[in-house]
Every structure is written in C-alpha cells, then in structure tokens.
Coordinates of C-alpha atoms in Angstrom, one line a residue:
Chain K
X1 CA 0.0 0.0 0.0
X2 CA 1.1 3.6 -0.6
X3 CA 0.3 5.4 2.9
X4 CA -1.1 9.3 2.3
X5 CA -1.5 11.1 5.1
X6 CA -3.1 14.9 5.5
X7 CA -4.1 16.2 9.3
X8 CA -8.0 16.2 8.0
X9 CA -9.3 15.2 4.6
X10 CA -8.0 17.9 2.4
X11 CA -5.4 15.8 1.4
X12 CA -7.9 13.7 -0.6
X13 CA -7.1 16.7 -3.4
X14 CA -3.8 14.8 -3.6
X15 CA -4.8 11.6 -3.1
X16 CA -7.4 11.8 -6.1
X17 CA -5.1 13.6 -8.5
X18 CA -2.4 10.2 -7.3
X19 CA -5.0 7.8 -7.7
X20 CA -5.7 9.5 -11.5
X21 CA -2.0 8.9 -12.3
X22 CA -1.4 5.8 -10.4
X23 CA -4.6 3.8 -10.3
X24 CA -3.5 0.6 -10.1
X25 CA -1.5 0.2 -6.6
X26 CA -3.3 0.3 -3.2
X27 CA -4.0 3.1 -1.2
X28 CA -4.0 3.3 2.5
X29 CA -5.3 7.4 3.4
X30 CA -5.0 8.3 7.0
X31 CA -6.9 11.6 8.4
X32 CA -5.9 12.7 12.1
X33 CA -8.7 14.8 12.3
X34 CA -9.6 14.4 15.5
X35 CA -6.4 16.9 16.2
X36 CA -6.7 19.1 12.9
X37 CA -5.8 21.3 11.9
X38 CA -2.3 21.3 12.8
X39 CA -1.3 24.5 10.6
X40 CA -1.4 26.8 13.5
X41 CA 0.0 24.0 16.0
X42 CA 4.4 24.5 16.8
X43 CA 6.8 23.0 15.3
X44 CA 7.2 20.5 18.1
X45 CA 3.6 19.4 18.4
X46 CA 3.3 18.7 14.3
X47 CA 6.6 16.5 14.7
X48 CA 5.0 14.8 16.9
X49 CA 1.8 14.4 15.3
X50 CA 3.3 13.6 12.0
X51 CA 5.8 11.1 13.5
X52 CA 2.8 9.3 14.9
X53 CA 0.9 9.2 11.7
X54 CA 4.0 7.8 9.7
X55 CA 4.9 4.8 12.4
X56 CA 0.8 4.2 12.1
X57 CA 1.2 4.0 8.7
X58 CA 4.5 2.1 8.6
X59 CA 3.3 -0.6 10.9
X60 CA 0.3 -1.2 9.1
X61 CA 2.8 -2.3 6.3
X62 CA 2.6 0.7 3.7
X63 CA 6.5 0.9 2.5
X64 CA 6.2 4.2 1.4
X65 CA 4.1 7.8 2.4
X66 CA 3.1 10.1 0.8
X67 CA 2.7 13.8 3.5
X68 CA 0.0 15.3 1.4
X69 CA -0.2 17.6 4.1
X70 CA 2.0 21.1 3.4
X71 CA 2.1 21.8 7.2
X72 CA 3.8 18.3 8.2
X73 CA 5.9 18.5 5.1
X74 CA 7.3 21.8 6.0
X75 CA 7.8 20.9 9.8
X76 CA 8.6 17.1 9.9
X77 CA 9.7 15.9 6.5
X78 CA 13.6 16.4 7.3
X79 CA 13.4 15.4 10.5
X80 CA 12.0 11.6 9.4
X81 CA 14.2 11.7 6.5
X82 CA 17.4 12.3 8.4
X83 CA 16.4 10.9 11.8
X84 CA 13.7 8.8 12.3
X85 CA 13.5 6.7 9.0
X86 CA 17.8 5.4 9.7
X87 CA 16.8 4.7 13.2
X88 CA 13.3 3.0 13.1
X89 CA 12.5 2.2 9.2
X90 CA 15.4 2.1 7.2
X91 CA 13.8 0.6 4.2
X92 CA 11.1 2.7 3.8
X93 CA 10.7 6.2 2.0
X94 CA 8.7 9.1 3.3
X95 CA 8.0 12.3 0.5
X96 CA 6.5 15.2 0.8
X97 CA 4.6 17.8 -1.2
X98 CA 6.8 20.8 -0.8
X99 CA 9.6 19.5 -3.4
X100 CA 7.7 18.3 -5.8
X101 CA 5.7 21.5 -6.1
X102 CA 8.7 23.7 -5.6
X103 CA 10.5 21.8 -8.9
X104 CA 7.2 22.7 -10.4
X105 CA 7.7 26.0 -9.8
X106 CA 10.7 25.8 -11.1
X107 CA 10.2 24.8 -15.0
X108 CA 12.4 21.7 -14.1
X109 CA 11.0 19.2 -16.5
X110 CA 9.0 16.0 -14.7
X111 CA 12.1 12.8 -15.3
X112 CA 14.8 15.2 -14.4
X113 CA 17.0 15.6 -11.3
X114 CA 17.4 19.2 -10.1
X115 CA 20.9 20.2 -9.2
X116 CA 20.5 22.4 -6.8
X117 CA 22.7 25.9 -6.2
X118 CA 23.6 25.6 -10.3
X119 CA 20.5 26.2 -11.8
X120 CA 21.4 23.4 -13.9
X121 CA 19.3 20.2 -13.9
X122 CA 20.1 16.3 -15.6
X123 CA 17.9 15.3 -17.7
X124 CA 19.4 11.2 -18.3
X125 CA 23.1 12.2 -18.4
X126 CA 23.1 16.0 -19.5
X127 CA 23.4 18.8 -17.7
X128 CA 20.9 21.1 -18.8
X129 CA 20.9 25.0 -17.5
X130 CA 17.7 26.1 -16.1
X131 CA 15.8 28.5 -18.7
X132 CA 15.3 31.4 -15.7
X133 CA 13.0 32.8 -19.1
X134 CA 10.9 34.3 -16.9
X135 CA 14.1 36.3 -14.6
X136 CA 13.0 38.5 -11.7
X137 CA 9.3 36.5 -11.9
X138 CA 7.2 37.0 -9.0
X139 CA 5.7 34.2 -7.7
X140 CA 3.5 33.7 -4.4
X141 CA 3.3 31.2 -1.7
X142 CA 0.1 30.4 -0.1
X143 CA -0.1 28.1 3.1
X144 CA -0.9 27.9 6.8
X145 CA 1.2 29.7 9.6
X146 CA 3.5 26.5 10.5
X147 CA 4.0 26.2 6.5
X148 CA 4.8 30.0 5.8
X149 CA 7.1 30.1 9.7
X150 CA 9.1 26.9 8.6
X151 CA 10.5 29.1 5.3
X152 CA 10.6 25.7 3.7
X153 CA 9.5 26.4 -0.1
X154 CA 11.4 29.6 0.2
X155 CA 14.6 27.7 1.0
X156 CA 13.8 25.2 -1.7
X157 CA 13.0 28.1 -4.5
X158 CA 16.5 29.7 -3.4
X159 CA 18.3 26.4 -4.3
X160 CA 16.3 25.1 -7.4
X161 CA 14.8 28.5 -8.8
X162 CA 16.9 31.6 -7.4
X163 CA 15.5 33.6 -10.3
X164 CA 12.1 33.6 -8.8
X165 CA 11.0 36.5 -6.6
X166 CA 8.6 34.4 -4.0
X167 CA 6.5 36.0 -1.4
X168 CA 5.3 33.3 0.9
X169 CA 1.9 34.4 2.9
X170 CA 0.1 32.7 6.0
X171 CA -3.6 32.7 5.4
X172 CA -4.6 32.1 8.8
X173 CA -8.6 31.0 9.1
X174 CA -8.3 29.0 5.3
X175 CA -8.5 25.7 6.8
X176 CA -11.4 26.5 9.3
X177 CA -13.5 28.3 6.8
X178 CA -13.3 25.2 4.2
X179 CA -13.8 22.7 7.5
X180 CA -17.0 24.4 8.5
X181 CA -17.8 24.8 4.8
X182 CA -17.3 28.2 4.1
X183 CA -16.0 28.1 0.8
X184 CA -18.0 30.9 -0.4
X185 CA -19.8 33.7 0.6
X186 CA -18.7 37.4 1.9
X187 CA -17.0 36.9 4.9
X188 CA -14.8 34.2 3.2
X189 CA -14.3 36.5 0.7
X190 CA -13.5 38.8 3.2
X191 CA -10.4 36.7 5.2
X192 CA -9.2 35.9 1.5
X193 CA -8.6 39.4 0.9
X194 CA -6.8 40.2 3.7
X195 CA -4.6 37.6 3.7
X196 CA -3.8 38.6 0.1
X197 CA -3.4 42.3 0.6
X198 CA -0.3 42.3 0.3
X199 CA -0.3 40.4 -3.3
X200 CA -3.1 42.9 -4.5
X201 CA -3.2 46.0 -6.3
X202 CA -1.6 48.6 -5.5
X203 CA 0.6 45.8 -5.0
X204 CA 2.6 44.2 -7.8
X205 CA 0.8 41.0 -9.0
X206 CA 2.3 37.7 -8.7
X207 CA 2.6 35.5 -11.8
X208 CA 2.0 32.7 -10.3
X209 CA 0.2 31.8 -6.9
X210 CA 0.9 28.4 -5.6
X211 CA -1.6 26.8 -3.3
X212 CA 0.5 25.6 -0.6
X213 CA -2.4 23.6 1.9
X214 CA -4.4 20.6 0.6
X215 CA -7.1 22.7 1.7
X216 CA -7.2 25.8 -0.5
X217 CA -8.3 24.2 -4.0
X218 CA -11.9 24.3 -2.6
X219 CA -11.0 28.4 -2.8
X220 CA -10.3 28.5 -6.0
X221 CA -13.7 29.8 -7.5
X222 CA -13.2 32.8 -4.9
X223 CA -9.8 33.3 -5.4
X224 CA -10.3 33.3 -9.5
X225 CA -12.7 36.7 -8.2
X226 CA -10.0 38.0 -6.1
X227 CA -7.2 37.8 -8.5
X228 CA -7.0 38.9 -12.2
X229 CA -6.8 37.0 -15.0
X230 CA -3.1 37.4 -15.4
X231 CA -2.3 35.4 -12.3
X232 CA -2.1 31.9 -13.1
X233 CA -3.4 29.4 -9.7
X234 CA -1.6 26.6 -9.0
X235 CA -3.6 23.4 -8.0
X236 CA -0.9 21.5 -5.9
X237 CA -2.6 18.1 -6.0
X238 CA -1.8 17.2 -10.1
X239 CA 1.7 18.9 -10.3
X240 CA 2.6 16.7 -7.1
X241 CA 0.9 13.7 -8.3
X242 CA 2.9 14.0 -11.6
X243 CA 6.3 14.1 -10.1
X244 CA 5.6 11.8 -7.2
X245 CA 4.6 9.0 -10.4
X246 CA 7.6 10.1 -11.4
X247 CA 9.7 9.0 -8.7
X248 CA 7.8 5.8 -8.3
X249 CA 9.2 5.0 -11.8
X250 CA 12.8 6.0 -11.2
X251 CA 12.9 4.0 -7.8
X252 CA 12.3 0.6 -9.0
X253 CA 13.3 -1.2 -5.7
X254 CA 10.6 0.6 -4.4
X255 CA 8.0 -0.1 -6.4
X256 CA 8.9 -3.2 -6.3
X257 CA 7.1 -3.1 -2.6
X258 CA 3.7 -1.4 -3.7
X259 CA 0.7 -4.3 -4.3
X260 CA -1.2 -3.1 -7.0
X261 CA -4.7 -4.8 -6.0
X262 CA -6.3 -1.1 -6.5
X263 CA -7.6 -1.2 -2.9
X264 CA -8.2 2.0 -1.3
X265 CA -8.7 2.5 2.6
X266 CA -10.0 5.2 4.8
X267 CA -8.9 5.8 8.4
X268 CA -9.5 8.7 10.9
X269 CA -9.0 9.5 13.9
X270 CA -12.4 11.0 14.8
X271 CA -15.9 10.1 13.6
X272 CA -15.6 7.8 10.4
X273 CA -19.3 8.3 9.1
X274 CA -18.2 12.7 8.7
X275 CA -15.3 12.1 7.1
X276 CA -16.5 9.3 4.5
X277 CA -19.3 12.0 4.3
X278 CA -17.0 14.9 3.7
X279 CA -14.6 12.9 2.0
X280 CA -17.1 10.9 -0.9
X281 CA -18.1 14.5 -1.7
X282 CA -14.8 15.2 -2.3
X283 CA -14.0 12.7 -4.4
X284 CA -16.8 12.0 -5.9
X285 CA -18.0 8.8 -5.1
X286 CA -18.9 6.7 -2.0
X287 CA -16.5 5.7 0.7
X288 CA -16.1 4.1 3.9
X289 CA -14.2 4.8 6.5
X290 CA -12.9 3.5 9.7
X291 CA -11.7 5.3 12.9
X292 CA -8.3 4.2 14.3
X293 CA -6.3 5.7 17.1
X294 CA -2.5 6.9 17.2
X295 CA -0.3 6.8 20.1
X296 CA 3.0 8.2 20.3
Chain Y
X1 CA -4.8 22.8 43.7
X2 CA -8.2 23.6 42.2
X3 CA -8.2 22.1 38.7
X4 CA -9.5 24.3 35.4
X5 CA -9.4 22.4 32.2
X6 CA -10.3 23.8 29.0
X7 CA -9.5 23.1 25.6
X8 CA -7.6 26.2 24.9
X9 CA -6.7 29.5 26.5
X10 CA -10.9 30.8 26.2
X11 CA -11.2 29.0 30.1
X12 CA -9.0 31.5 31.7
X13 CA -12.2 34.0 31.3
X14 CA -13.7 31.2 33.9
X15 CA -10.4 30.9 35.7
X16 CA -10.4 34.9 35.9
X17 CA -14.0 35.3 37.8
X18 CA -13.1 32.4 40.1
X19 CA -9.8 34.0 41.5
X20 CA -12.1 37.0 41.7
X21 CA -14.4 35.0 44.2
X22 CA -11.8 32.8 45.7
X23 CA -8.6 34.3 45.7
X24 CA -7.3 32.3 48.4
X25 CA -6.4 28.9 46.8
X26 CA -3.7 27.2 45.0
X27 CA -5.1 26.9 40.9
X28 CA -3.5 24.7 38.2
X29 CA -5.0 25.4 34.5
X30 CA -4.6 23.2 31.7
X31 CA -5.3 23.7 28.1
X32 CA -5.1 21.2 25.4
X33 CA -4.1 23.4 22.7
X34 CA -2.5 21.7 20.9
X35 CA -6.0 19.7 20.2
X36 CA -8.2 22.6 20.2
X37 CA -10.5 23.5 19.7
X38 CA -12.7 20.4 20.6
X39 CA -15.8 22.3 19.5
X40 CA -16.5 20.4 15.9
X41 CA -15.0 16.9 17.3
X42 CA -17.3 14.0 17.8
X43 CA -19.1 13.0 21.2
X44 CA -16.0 10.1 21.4
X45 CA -12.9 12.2 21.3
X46 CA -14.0 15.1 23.1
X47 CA -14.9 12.6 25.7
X48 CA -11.7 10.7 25.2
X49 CA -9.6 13.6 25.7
X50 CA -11.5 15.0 28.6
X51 CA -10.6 12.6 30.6
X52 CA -6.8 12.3 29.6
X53 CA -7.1 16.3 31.0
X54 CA -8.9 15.5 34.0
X55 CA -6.7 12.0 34.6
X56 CA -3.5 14.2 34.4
X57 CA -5.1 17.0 36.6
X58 CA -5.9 14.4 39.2
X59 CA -2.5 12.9 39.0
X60 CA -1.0 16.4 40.1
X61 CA -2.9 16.3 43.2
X62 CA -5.9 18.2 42.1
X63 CA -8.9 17.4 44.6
X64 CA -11.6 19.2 42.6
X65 CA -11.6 19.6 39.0
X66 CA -13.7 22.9 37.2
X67 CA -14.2 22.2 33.4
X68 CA -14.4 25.2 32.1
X69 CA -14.6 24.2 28.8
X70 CA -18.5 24.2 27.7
X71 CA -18.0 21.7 25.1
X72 CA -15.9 19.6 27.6
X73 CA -18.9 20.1 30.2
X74 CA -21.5 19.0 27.7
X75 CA -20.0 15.9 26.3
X76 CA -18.2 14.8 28.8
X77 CA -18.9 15.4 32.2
X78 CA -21.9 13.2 32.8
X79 CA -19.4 9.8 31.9
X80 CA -17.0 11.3 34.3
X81 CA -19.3 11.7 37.3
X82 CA -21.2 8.5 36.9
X83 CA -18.5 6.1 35.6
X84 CA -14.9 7.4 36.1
X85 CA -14.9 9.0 38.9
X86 CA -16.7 5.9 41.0
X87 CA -14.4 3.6 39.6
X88 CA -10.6 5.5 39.3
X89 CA -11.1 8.1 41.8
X90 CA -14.1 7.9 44.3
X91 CA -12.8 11.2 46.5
X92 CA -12.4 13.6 43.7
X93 CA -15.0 15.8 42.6
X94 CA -15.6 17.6 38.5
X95 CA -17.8 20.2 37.9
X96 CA -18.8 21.8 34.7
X97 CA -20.1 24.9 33.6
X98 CA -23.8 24.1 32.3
X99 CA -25.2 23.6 35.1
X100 CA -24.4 26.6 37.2
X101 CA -25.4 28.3 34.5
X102 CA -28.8 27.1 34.1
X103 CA -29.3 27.6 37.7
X104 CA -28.3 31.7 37.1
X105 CA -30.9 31.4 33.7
X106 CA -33.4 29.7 35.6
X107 CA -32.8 32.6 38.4
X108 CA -32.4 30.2 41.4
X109 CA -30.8 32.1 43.6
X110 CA -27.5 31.3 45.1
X111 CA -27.2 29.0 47.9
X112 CA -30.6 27.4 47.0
X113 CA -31.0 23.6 45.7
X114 CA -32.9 23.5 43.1
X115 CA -35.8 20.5 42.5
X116 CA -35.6 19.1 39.1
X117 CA -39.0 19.0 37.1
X118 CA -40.8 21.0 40.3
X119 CA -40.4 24.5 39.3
X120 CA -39.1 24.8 43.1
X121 CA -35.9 25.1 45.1
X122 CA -34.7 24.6 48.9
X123 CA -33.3 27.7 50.7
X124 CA -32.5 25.5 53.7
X125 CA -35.0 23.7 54.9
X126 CA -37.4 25.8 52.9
X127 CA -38.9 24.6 49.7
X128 CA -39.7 28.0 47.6
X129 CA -41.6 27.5 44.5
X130 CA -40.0 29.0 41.2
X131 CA -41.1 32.6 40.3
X132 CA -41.2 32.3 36.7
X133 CA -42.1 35.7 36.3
X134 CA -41.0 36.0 32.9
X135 CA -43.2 33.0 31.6
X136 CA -42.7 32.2 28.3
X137 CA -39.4 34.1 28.1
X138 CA -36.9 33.6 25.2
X139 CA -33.6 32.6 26.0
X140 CA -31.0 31.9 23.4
X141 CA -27.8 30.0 24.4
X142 CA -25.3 30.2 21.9
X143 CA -22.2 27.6 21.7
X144 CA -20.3 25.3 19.7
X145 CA -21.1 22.4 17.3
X146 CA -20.7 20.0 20.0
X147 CA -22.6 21.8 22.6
X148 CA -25.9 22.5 20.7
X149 CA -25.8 18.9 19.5
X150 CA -25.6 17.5 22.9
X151 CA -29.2 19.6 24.0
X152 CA -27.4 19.7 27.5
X153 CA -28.6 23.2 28.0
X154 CA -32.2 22.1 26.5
X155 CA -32.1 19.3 28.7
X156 CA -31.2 21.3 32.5
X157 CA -33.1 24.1 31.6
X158 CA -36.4 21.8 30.6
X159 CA -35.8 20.5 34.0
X160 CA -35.0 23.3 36.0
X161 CA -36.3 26.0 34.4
X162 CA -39.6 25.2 32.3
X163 CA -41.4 27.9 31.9
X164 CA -38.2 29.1 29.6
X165 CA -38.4 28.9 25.9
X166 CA -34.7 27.8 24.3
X167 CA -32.8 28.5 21.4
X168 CA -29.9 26.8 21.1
X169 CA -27.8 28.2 18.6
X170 CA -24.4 26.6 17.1
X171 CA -21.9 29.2 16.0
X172 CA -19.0 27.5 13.8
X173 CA -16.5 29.4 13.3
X174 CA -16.4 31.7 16.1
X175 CA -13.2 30.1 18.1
X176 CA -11.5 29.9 15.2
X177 CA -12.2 33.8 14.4
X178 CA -10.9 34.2 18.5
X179 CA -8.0 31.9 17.8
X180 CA -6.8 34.0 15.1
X181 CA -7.3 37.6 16.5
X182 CA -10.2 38.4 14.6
X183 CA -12.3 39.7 17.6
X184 CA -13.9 43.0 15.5
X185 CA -14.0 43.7 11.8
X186 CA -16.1 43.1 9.0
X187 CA -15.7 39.4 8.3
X188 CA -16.2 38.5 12.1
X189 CA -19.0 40.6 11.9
X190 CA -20.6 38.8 9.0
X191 CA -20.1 35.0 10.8
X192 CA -21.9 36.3 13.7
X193 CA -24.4 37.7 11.9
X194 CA -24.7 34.1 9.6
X195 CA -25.3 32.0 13.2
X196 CA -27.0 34.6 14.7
X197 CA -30.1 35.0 12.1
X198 CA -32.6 32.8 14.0
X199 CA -32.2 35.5 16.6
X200 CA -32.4 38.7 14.7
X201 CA -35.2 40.5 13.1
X202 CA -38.0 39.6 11.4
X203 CA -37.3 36.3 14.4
X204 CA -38.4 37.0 17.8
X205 CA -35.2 38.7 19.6
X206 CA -34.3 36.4 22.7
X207 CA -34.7 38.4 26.0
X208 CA -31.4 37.1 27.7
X209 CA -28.5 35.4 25.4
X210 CA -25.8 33.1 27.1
X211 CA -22.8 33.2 26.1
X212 CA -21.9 29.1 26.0
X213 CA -18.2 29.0 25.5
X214 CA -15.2 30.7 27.0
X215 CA -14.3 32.3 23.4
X216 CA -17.2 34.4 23.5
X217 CA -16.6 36.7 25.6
X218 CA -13.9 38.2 23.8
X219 CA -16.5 39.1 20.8
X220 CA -18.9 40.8 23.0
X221 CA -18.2 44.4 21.1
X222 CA -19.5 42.7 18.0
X223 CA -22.5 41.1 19.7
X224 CA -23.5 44.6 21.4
X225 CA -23.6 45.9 18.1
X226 CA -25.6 43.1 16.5
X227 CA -28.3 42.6 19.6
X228 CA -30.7 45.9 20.6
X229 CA -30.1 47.0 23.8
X230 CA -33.7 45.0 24.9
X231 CA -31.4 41.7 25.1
X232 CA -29.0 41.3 27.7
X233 CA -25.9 39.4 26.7
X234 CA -24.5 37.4 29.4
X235 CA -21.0 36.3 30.0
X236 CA -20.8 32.9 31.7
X237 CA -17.4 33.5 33.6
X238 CA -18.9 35.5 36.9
X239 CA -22.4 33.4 37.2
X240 CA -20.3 30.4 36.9
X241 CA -17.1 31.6 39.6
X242 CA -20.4 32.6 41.7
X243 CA -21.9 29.3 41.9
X244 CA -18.6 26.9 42.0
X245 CA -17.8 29.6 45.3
X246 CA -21.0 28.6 46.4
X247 CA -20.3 24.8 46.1
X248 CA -16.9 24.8 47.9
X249 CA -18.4 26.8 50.9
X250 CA -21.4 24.3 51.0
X251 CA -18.9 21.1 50.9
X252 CA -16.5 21.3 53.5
X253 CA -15.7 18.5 53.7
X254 CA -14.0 18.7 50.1
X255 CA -13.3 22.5 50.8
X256 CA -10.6 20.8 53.8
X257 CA -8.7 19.2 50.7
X258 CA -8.0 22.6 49.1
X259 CA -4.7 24.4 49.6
X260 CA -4.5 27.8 50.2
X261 CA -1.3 29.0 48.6
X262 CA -2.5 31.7 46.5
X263 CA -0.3 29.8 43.7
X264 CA -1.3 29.7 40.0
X265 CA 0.6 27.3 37.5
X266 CA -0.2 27.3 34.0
X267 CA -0.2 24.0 31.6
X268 CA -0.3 23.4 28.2
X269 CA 0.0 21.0 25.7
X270 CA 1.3 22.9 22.9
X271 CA 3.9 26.0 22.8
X272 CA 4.1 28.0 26.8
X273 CA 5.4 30.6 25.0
X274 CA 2.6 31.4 22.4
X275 CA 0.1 30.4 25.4
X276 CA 1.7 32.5 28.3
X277 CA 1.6 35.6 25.6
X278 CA -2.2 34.8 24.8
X279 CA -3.7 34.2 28.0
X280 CA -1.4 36.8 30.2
X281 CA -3.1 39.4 27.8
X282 CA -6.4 37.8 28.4
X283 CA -5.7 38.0 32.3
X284 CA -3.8 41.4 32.3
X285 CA -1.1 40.2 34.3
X286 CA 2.3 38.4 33.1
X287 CA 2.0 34.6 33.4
X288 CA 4.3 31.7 32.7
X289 CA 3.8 28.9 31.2
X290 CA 4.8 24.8 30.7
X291 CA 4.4 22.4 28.0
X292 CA 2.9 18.9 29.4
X293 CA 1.4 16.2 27.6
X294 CA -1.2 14.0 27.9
X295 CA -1.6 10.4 27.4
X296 CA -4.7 8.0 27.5

C-alpha cells in the first residue's frame, strides 16, 4: 500500500489527482482529524503528530508515504528523513509535497533531477541550464502559519529556482472556513482578501500563486474573483501527483514493494461516518471509512 | 490545587471570575491546545480527551476539578461523574459549567438547591416555588457544534427552568475567528451575523442570550452591536465563579482538601510561549507557562 496522510481530509485533493495517475496500486489514506488542523499548532507538536501518523502508517505495512499535508511536510519531512526513518524504518521512504511543487515551480521538467545551487538540472546524463526565461518573476506562496514560519519552499525556491522573486503568505482561518464549509460567501471572501493584501493591487501581481495547503483548492472559485486573470493558480494536487509517479518510476526497488490490487482504505481518527461523508463529496464517489487511534 | 481544564486558553475567562471569588487557593489550569478546539470533534474524542485532561489533573494532586470548557462540560462530564470517577477516583469531585449556568438562567438564587422538574428550590430547609415571572421568556444559548448537538442546555433548563423557551444556537466558526485575532471587523461581523439569524429580526429577539463557550466573551463588542439593547448578553465567567464559590463553601468536607497557597501554575500541551503571551493578555497580568502532555 502507498500510505497518504493529511491532518483532515483535504489531502484527498492529492490523493485523487495520485489515484488518476497511479490507479492501479493500493491506497491506505489516513486523516488525524480528530487533532486538525495542525497549521497553527508548533513546530514540536506537528513533529510529533506527524511522527505518529507515519509509524501508524509504517506498521500497518505501507513501505512508502506520501505527506500530502503542506504543514507536516514543512515541519517534519527532514526530520523523518534524516532521523527517524535510519533509526526506526530504514527501508522505507517518506516524501512530501513541498519538493515536488517547488520543482514545479521551477520549469524543471518531470524525469529530471534538479541540481540544486547551479540552476542546472540532468535530464538522463546532461546537464541542462535552467531557462530562468521568466528572470526577476514573481511568484507567491500560499499556506498555513506553521508552512509560511518553517521558510521551507522559500529555502527550496533559493536552491532550485533563485531567479524567482517568492512571497510566501500565511492565510490564517483557510483551513477552518473550508472545514466548516465556508467556501463561499462574503466573509470568506473577506479573510481571502486580507490575507492577500499584500499580493493585490496597488501591490505588484504575482505570476504565479501556488496553493501551498491541501485545503485551499476548494478556494479556488473565490480566489479566481480576487485575482485577475493574469495570475495563473496553481492546484498542488496534479503537479505533485505528476512528479511523485515520477519518482515511483525511477525508484524501481521501491515499487517493487507497492501491491497493485487497487484497494483504497479510509482511516480517521475522529468520527468515520463525517469524514466518509466529507470525504465521498470530495472525491466524488462513495466511501467508507474507519476510525483508528495513534499513540506516540 | 483547584483544577480548570479547557480546551484552549478561552477557560482563563472562567479561571479569571473564580480567582475574583476565591482568591485564596492554590489553581493549576490546563489547556489542550494543541488539540483545540474540541468544538466540531465528535461525542468520542471530546470525551476521550477530557478525561486524559482530568486523569492528568488528578494525578497532580488536584482534589476538585472545574471544566471550564463548555464543550468539555456538555459531552463529557456526565461519563466522568457516573463512571470514572466511581471507579478510578471515588474522593475527587468535577464540575462543569452548564449547570451553574442554568441555575443563574433559571434565576435560582444562590445558595438554594434546586428541584428538578418541580419549578421549586430549597433555601435550607425551605422549599420556595419558582417565580417564573417572565413565563414564556426567550432565552438563546449560543455555543459550539458539540454543545448545541448535545441539547445539555435544553435538557437542565427543561428541567430546572420550564417555563423558559430555548434557542440553542451553534456558532461554527467563532473560536476559530478568537483563535486568530479576529475579535472585530467586517468578516467576524458577517459570521456572527450568519449564526445569529434565528435571533435577529423579522425572528423574535431572545430576552437574555448566554454566552456558552469561554471564546465568546472576547467578541462581545460585535454582539452589542448586532443585539438591541432590549437583550441582555450574558457572559458565563462570573455566574459560573459565583456558583462553584458557592459549592466549595457548602462542601466542607471537600473544601478541607483545598490548599491555600495563593499559587497559579499554567499548563499546556502545545507551545508555553505562544500560550503565556495569549492568555497573560487575556488575564492582564504576566503569566508563565509549561508544556505537558497528555496520554490516554
């Protein structure tokens, strides 16, 4: 099984744009909603969280995850990598979403390795410089507080992309409009402006916003209102999905672990029957779920 | 120690009244923020981390525990009376914040014993019938997701109180909006509005309107504006510190546990830092604060 996890079921964006390009394996999703969000939580406490979520997900045999959560990639993603995975789970892989979209942003073409600090890139054996066409773009970061705080896709864009201009911006209140179903409506409209003040007029436009929470997709006919046309908004969930098929194909002796019975299982941590509710409407069609409980 | 749980740092309003009343004693708060808020969770969790808050309270040496938490009253607090406490910890004592409140709604005056379904209460030995002077009055009681859908207001003020018609009114959103700052402004303003439109003109306006979770407090500018000055808003902090005074001095015999330090330590389980900043602005005096974490 390939093990997804988000904090609630936002992450189903990803896991449905994964599913589209990589239908055949099986699925295990896990939702710790019963602590979401986690985008305003510390540092510590999403480590925490995340590290749970992962061992769950590791022990229920899936040998690689997937953080379709921004918030745990930014805050926990290195810290598994470099720490936990050697010590506890050396054969298994944990990715996250922030790389993936940051190569995006990039222009590096999917079935190439970024070189990063040379604005070069291989694609097979050749060393290809990085276009930088668009030089001096601006380009906007969208995501909760713990995403925006950790500096995480800034650091990336300065290694992969330092051509790009980015201004990353916390959009406190996102999350808990689109949980309580706000997703339209004047006072959403309201908290989207603000947090985007700073990215509208008499501000310069960004080219290109990237939606940095799993969450703000279900924004998008709002934000298309807010910003004009020239803007170009970034869905995270298909650019992801791309280059983490991508990576599946280039790591053989990992995919050589994935089952492909096309199975797909729900878990949460609160109430199944809301989020198989929540979730089906999502992504549009009829699931079940089951509630499980994680323990550090 | 007196305990005060609540799910975040909304509880101190309670804790605030209480050291008004009873200065004297030794007080150890805890907030589970780094699960807040409970307010949207299911019956199950809120239930399931209640009692990892009121476990850990009791394993610091806390005779009497106050949940301040309205949610955590509502969901949780008949399961720890009638099973946990009997079982795990027969001396200690919980008390919650709905029912003190009713009894102020239902106008039983302090230091009386109501008589469920009798419309009467004891002042000593004397049984006093109800006044209901206001039959038929509306009363709204406004509260979280978790609240409403309990009916534990509908169900103590049907028994204590009958001659009172209820509203009980969910407001999503609101402790989010608290959480994040957004106490005043446009877009707070319009979510108020959104759950408040059952109470507004051309609806019947409520007479009295309780304010059923710590947060609210803190948006009572807003709900002056939004409410004619016929409805009186009432903040549950004072009636409640009122009552639970009243309870100690009537139970001595659990009063003799208390200590009477004058200390105050502050827990919880997410970042002191953020928390000591939040709630020592909330209490107007400098507090310090330390991370603990809770296990069930």
């Amino acid at each position: 099984m390939i093990g997804v996890f988000d904090s609630g079921f936002g992450g189903l964006t990803v896991l449905s744009a994964l599913l589209r390009e990589l239908p055949d394996y099986d699925y295990l999703y896990l939702a710790d909603s019963a602590r979401a969000p986690y985008g305003a939580r510390s540092a510590e406490v999403v480590n925490e969280f995340t590290l749970e979520a992962v061992d769950w997900l590791f022990e229920q045999g899936c040998p690689l995850v997937v953080l379709a959560c921004n918030t745990a990639s930014a805050r926990a993603l290195r810290n598994l990598q470099q720490l936990h995975l050697p010590k506890r789970w050396p054969d298994r892989r944990v990715l996250g979403v922030v790389r993936p979209s940051v190569e995006a942003l990039a222009g590096i073409p999917v079935g190439t390795v970024a070189i990063p600090d040379a604005n070069c890139h291989l694609i097979g054996d050749n060393l290809v410089r990085a276009s930088g066409a668009e030089a001096d773009e601006l380009v906007a970061v969208l995501g909760t507080e713990a995403t925006i705080a950790s500096d995480s896709y800034g650091m990336e864009l300065r290694k992969l992309a330092p051509w790009i201009r980015v201004v990353q911006q916390a959009c406190p209140l996102w999350v808990p409009l689109v949980e309580a179903g706000e997703i339209d409506g004047e006072g959403t409209e309201y908290f989207l402006r603000k947090a985007l003040a700073p990215l509208l007029p008499p501000n310069e436009a960004p080219k290109r916003v990237l939606l940095g929470c799993t969450h703000y997709p279900l924004l998008l006919p709002v934000l298309r209102r807010i910003f004009s046309a020239d803007t170009e908004i970034l869905d995270q969930g298909p650019l992801v999905a791309e280059r983490l098929a991508d990576w599946i194909r280039r790591h053989p002796e990992q995919e050589a672990n994935l089952t492909r019975g096309g199975t797909r299982r729900y878990c949460t941590t609160d109430d199944p029957e809301w989020f198989a509710a929540r979730g089906g409407k999502l992504l549009g069609s009829s699931i079940q779920a089951e509630r499980v409980r994680l323990r550090g």
